[in-house]
mmCIF file of C-alpha atoms and ligand atoms in Angstrom:
data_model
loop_
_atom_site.group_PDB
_atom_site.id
_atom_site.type_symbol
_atom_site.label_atom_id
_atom_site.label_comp_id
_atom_site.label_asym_id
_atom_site.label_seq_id
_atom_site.Cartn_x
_atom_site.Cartn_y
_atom_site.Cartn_z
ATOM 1 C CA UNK A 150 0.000 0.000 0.000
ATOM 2 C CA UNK A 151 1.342 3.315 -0.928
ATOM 3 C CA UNK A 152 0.676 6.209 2.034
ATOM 4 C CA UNK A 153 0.708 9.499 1.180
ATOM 5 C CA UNK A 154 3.380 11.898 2.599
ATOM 6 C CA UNK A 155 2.513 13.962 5.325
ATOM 7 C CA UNK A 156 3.625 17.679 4.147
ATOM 8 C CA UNK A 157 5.054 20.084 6.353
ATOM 9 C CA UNK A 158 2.584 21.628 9.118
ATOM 10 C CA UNK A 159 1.513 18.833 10.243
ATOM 11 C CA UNK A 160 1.901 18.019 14.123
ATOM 12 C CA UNK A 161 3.493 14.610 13.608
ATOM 13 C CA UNK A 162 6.767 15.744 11.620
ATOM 14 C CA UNK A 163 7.530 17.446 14.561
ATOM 15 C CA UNK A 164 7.017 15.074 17.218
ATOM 16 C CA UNK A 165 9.357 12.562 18.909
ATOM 17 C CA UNK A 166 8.382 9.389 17.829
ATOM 18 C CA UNK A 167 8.359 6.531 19.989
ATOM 19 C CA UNK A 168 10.336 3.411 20.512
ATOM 20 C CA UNK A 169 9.263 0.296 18.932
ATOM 21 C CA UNK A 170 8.783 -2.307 21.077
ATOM 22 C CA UNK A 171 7.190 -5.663 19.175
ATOM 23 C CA UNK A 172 9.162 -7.193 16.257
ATOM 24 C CA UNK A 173 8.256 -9.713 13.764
ATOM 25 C CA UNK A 174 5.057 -9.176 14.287
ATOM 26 C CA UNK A 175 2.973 -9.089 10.860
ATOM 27 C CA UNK A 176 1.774 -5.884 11.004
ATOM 28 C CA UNK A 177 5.602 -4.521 11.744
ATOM 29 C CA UNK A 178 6.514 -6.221 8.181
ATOM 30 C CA UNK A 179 3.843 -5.468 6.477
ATOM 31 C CA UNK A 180 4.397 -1.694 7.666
ATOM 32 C CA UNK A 181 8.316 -1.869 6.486
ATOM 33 C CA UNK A 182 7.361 -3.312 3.028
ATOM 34 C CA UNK A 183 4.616 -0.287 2.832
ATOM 35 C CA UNK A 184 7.084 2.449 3.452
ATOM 36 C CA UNK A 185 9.441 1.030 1.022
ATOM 37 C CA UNK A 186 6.784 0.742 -1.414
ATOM 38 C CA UNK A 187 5.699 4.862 -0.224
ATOM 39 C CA UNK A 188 9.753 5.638 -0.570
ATOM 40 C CA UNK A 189 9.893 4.576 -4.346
ATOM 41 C CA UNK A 190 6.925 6.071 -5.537
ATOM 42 C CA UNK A 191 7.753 9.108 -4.293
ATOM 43 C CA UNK A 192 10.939 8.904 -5.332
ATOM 44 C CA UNK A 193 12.853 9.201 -2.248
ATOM 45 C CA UNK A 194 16.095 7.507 -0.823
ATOM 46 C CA UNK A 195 14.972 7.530 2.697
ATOM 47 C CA UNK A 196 10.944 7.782 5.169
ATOM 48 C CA UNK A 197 10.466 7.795 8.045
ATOM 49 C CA UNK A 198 7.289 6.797 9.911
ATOM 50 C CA UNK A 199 6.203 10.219 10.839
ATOM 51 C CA UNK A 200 6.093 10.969 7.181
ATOM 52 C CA UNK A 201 3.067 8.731 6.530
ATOM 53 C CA UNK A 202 1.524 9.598 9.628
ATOM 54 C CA UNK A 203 2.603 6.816 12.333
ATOM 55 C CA UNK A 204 4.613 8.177 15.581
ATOM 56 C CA UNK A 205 7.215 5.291 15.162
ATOM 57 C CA UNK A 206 11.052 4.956 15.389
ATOM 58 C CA UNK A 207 11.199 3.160 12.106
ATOM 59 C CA UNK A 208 12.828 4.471 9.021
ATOM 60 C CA UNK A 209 13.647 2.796 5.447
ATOM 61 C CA UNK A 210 16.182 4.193 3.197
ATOM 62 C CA UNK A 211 17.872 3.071 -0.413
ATOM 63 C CA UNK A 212 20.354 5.092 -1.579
ATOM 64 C CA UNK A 213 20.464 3.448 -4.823
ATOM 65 C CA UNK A 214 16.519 3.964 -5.024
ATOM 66 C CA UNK A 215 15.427 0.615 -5.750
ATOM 67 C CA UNK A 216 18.436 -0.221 -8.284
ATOM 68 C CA UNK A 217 19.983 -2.815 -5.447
ATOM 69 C CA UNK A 218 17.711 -4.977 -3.294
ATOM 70 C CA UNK A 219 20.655 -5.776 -1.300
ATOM 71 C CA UNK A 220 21.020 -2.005 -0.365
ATOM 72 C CA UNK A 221 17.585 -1.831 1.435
ATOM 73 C CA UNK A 222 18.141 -0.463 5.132
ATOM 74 C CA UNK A 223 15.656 -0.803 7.990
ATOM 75 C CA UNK A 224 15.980 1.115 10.633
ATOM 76 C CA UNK A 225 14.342 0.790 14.057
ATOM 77 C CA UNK A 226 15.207 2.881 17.036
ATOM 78 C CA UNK A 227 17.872 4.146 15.452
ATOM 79 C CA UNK A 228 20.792 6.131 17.518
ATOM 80 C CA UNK A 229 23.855 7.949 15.758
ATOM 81 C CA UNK A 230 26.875 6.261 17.950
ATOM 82 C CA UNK A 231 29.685 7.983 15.915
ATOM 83 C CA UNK A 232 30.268 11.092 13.803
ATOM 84 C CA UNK A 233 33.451 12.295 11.717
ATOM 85 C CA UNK A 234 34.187 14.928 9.380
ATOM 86 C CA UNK A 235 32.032 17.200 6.986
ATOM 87 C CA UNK A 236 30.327 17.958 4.107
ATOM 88 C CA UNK A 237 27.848 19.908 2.275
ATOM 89 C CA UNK A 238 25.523 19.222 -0.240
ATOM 90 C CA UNK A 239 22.362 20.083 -1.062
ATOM 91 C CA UNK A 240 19.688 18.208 0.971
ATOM 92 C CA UNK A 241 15.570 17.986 -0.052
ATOM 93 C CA UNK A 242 12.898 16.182 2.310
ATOM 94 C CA UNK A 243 9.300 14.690 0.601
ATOM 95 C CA UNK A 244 7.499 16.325 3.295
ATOM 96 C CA UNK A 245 8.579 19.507 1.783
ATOM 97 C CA UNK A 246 8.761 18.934 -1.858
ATOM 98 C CA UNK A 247 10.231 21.011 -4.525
ATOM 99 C CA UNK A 248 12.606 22.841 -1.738
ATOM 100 C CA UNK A 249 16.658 21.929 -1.395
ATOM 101 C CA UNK A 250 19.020 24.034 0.755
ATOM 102 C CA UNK A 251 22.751 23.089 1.028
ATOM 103 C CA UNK A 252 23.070 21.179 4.562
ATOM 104 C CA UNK A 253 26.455 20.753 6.288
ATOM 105 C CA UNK A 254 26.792 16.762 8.042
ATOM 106 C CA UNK A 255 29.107 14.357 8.746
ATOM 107 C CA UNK A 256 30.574 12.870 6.514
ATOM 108 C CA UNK A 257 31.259 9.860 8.024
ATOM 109 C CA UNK A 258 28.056 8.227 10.865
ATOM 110 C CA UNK A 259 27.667 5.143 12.568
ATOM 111 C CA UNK A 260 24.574 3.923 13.628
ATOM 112 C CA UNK A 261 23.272 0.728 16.029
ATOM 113 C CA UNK A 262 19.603 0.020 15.123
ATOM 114 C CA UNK A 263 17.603 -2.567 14.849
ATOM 115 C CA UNK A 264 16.324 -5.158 12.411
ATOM 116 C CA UNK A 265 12.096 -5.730 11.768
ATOM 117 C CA UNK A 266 13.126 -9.197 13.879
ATOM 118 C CA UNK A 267 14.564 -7.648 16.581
ATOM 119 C CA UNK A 268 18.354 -7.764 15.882
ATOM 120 C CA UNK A 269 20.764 -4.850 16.837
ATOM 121 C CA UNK A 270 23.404 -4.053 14.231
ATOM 122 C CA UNK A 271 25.518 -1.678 13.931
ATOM 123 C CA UNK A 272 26.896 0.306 10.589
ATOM 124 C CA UNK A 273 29.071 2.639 9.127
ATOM 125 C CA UNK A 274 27.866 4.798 6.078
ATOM 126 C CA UNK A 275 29.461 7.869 4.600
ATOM 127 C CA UNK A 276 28.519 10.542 1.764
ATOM 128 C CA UNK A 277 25.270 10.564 1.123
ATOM 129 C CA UNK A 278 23.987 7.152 3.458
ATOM 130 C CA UNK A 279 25.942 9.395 6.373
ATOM 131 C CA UNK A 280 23.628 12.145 5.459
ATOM 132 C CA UNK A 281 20.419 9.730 5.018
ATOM 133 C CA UNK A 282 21.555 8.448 8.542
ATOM 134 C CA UNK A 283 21.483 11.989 10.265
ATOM 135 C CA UNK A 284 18.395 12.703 7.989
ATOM 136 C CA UNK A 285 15.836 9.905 9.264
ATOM 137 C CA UNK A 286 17.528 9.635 12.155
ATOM 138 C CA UNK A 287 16.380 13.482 12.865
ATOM 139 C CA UNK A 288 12.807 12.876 11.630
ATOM 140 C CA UNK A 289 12.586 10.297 14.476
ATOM 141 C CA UNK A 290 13.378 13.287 16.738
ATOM 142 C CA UNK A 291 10.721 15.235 14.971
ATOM 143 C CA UNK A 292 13.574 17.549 13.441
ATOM 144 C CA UNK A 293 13.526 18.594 9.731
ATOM 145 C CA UNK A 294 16.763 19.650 7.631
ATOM 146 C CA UNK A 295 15.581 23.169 7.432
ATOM 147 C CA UNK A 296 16.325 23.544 11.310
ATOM 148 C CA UNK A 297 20.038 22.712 10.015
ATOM 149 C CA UNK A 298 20.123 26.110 7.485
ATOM 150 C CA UNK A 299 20.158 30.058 8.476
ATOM 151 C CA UNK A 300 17.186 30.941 10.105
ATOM 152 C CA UNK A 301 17.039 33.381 6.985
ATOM 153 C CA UNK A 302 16.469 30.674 4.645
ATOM 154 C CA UNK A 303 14.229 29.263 7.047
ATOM 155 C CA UNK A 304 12.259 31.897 6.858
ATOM 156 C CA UNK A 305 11.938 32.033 3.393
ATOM 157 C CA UNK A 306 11.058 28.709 2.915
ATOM 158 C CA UNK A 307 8.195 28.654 5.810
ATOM 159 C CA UNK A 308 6.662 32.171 4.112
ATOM 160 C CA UNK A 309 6.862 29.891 0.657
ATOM 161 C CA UNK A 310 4.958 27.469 2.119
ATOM 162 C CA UNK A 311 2.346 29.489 3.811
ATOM 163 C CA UNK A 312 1.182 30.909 0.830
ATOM 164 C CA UNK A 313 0.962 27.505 -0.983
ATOM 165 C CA UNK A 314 -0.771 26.628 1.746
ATOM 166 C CA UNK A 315 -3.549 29.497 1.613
ATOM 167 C CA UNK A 316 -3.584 28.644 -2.182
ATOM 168 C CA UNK A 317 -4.652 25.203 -0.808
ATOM 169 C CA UNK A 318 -1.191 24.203 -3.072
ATOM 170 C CA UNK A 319 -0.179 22.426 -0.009
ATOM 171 C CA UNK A 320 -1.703 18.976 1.926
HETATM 172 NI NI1 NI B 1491 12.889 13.927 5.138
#
């Protein structure tokens, strides 16, 4: 099933999500293989629950969007356990579409998560996977990128959105 993406403004992209606590279970998988199947269609590398609506630390990402099965990363109750270096490249979100802003990360970010059966694991991604890392890991948090630029561009982009949003260009 594909969910919709929740857009910016709404309550739940800004919320810490909470820990997940049953694994296996059907309805766990069957949420995982939904937000994979809500990733690709919108054409994203990485969701997180809160973008379809559910309060959950659980997160999918694909880097190579959909190219490599073997690439497909679940993420439950994610933590960042180790950050190194820097760069900056220009990050977009799909719950704020058509907006990109150059965002400084790590370059380099471990993470220990765990697996829809339970498992912890722990690994080590740089470049852009460093920066989906941070990313999804920060929507968990209820934090968006646009809390990492100037609160200039910030600014912009919220006054953007408003009007799309009176235009009804925004939901
Ligand atoms: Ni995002």
């Amino acid at each position: 099933m594909i969910y919709p993406i929740v857009k910016y403004g709404q309550p739940v992209l800004e919320k810490q999500a909470a820990a997940v606590t049953e694994f296996g279970t059907a309805e766990l998988l069957k949420l995982i293989e939904d937000m994979f199947e809500s990733m690709y269609a919108a054409k994203g590398v990485g969701l997180a629950a809160p973008q379809i609506g559910i309060g959950s630390r659980i997160a999918v990402i694909d880097v190579t969007s959909g190219e490599d099965p073997e690439q497909k990363l679940v993420l439950i109750n994610p933590e960042i356990i180790d950050k190194q270096g820097s760069q900056t490249s220009e990050e977009g979100c799909l719950s704020i579409p058509t907006f990109r802003e150059p965002v400084t990360r790590a370059q380099k970010v471990t993470i220990r998560a765990q697996k829809a059966d339970g498992e912890t694991y722990e690994m080590t991604g740089e470049d852009l996977l460093a920066r989906a890392f941070l990313h999804e890991t920060d929507h968990l948090n209820g934090t968006l990128y646009i809390s990492h630029i100037s609160p200039l561009k910030r600014d912009l982009i919220r006054r953007k959105i408003r009007k799309l949003q009176k235009a009804n260009e925004w939901s």
